[in-house]
XYZ file of C-alpha atoms in Angstrom:
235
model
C -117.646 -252.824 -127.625
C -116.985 -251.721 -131.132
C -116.610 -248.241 -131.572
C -118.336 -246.731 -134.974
C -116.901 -243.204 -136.653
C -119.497 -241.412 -137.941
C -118.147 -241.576 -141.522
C -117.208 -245.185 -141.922
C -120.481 -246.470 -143.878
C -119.572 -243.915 -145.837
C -116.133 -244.562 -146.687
C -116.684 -248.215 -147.092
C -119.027 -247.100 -150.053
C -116.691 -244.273 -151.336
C -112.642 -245.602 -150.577
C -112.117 -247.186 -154.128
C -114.027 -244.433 -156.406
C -111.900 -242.285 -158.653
C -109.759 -239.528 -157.252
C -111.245 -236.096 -158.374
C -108.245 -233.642 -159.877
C -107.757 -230.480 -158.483
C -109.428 -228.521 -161.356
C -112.480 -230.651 -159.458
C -111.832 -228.861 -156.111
C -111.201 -225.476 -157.549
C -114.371 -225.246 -159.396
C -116.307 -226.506 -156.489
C -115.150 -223.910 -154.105
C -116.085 -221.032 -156.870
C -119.408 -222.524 -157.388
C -119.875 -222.149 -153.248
C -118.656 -218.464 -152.927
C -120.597 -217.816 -156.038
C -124.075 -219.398 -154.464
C -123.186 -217.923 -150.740
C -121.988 -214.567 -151.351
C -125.190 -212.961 -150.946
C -126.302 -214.464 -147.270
C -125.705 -211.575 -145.746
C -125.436 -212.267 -141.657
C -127.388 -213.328 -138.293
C -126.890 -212.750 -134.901
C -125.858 -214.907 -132.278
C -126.495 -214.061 -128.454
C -122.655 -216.092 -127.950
C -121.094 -214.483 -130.674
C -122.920 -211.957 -132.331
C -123.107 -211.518 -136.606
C -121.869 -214.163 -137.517
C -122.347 -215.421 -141.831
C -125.699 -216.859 -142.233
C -124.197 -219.600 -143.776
C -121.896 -219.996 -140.995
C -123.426 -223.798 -140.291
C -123.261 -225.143 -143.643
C -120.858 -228.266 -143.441
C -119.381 -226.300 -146.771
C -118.207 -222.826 -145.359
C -114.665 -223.759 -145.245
C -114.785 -223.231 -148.941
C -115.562 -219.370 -148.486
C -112.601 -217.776 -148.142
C -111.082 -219.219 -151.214
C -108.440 -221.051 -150.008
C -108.149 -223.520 -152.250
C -107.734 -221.762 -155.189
C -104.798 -219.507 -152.725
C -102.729 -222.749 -152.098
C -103.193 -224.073 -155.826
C -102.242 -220.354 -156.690
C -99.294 -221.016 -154.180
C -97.208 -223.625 -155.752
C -94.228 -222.648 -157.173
C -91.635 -225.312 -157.130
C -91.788 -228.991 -155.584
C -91.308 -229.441 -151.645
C -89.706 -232.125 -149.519
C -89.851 -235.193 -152.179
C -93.052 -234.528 -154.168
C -91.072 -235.029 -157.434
C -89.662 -238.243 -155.831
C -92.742 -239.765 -154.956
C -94.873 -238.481 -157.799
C -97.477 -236.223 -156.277
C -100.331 -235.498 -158.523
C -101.114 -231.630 -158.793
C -104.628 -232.219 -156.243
C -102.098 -234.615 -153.754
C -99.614 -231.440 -153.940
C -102.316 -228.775 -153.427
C -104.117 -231.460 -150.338
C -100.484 -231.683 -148.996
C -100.108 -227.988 -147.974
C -103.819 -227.812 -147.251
C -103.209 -230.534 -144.622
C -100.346 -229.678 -143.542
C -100.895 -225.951 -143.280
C -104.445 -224.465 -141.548
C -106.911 -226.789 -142.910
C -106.361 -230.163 -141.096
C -109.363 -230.369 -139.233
C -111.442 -230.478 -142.628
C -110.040 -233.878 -143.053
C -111.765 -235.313 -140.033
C -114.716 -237.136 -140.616
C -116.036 -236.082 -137.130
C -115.489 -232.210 -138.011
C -118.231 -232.232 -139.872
C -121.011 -233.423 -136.847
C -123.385 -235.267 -139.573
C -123.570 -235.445 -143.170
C -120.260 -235.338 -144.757
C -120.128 -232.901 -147.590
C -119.333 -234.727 -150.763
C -116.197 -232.331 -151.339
C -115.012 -233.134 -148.376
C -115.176 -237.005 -149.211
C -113.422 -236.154 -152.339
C -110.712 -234.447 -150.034
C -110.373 -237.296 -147.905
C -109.699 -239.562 -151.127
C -107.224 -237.421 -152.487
C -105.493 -237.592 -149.055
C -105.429 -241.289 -148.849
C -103.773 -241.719 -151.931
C -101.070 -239.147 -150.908
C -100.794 -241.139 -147.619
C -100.518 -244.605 -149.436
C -97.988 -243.131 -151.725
C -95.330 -242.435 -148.625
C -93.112 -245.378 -147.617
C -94.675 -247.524 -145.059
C -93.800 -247.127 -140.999
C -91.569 -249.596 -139.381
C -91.595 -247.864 -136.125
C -93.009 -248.898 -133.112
C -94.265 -247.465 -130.618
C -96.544 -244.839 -132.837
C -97.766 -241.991 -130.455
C -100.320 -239.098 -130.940
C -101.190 -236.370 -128.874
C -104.754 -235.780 -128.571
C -106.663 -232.732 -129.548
C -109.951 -231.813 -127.877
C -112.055 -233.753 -130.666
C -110.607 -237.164 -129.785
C -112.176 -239.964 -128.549
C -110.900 -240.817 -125.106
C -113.474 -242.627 -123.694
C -112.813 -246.170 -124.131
C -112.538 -249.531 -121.656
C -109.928 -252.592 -122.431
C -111.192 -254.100 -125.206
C -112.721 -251.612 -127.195
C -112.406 -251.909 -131.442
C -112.262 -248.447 -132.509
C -112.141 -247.496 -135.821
C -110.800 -244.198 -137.087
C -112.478 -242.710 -140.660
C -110.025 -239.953 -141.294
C -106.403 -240.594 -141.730
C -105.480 -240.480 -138.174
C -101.724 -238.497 -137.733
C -99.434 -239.651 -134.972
C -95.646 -239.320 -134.832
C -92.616 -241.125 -134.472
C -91.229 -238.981 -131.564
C -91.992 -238.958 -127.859
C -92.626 -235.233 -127.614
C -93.548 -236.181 -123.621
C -96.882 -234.133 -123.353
C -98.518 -236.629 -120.961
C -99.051 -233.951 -117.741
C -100.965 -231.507 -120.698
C -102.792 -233.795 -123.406
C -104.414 -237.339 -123.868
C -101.987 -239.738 -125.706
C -102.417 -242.749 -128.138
C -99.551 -244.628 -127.771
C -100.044 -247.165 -130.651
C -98.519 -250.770 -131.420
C -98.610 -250.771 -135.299
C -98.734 -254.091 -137.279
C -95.217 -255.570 -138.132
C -93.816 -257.844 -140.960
C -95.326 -255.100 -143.640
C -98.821 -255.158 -143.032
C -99.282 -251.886 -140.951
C -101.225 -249.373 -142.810
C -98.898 -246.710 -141.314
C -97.157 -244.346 -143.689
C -94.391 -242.416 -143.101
C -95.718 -238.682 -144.600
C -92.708 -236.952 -143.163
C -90.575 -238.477 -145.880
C -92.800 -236.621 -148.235
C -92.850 -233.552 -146.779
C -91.317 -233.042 -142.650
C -93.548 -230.069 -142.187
C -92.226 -228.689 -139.015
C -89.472 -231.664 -138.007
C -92.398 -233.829 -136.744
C -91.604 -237.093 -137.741
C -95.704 -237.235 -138.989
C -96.786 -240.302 -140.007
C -100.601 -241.192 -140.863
C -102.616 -244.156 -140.755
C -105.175 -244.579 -144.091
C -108.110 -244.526 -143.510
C -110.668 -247.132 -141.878
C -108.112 -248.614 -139.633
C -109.121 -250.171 -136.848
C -107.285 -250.630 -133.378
C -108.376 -252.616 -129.749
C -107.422 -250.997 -126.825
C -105.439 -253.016 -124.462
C -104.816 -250.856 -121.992
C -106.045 -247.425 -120.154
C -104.335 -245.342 -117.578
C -105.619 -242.222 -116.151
C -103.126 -240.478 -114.697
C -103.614 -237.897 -111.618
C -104.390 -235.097 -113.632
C -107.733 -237.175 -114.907
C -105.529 -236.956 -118.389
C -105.226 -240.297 -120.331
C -102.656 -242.696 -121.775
C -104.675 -244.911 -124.122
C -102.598 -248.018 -125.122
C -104.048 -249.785 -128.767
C -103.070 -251.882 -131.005
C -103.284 -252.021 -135.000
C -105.880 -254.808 -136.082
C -105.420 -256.437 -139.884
């Protein structure tokens, strides 16, 4: 069975368009406080007031933080200078990196991808292409909530985002889901090594672009109903 993300059609269409600068991003985020600031609030029997615009795939953009990390950059971290990080790939760096990784997932969004956030996820490939490609092997990442685990031998599964995994065996098994990943060798993996960029946090991070597709060769469920999903990197 092939396995479809959500945002693939799209980023078939979108993955070779021009890269938006950050001036792009920072103006976008002032035009959405600017049109939202006025919503006032609803209640929610779960939660209580809550933002009316709480739902809107954009809200991430309300709180400004965008303009706060541009605002944020001083000097040059990790090897920026080295690899020649454009200003948006610098600013998208610490965005990822810091509290705003989930707003690169494709599947965050739970429809319609915002066209900012497509723009994002551009600006993040090209950062990911620009760090030196993985030669390690295995590739492992531990699972959040949001990731897929349901799959049989033989699934295709391809990921839309730029799926992070890490060079390490942190050995999580008995607490999270794992992807333990055979990458492509002789060159042609599409794993990058963003840690040599930037090690935020000594975790040997390394990200596959996006659109990459993997079959699952093998599935384990261990006694705790938790998962070790073997896959391998498909050209």
């Amino acid at each position: 069975m092939v396995v479809m993300p959500l945002g693939l059609f799209t980023l078939i269409n979108t993955m070779t368009d021009e890269i938006k600068d950050i001036q792009y991003f920072i103006d976008k985020e002032k035009e959405y406080i600017s049109e939202h600031k006025n919503d006032g609030s609803m209640f929610e029997e779960s939660t209580g007031l809550i933002d009316a615009d709480f739902y809107n795939p954009e809200y991430f953009l309300k709180n400004g933080k965008i303009q706060r990390y541009y605002d944020g950059i001083k000097g040059y971290i990790g090897n920026e200078e080295k690899y020649e990080l454009t200003e948006a790939e610098r600013v998208i760096l610490r965005m990822f990196c810091g509290d705003m990784s989930c707003y690169f997932r494709d599947d965050y969004y739970h429809g319609t991808v915002p066209e900012i956030a497509e723009e994002l996820f551009k600006v993040l490939n090209s950062l990911v292409l620009k760090a030196p490609q993985s030669k390690s092997t295995p590739l492992r990442r531990y699972c959040k909530s949001q990731d897929k685990t349901d799959f049989c031998e033989g699934d295709i599964f391809t990921v839309a985002h730029c799926l992070t995994c890490t060079e390490d065996d942190w050995e999580q098994e008995d607490s999270k889901n794992v992807y333990i990943i055979e990458p492509l060798k002789d060159g042609k993996t599409k794993a990058h090594n963003l840690y040599e960029i930037y090690n935020h946090g000594d975790e040997k991070q390394v990200n596959f672009t996006r659109g990459t597709s993997f079959k699952i060769t093998k599935v384990i469920t261990q006694k705790n109903d938790l998962k070790l999903i073997y896959m391998e990197e498909l050209p």
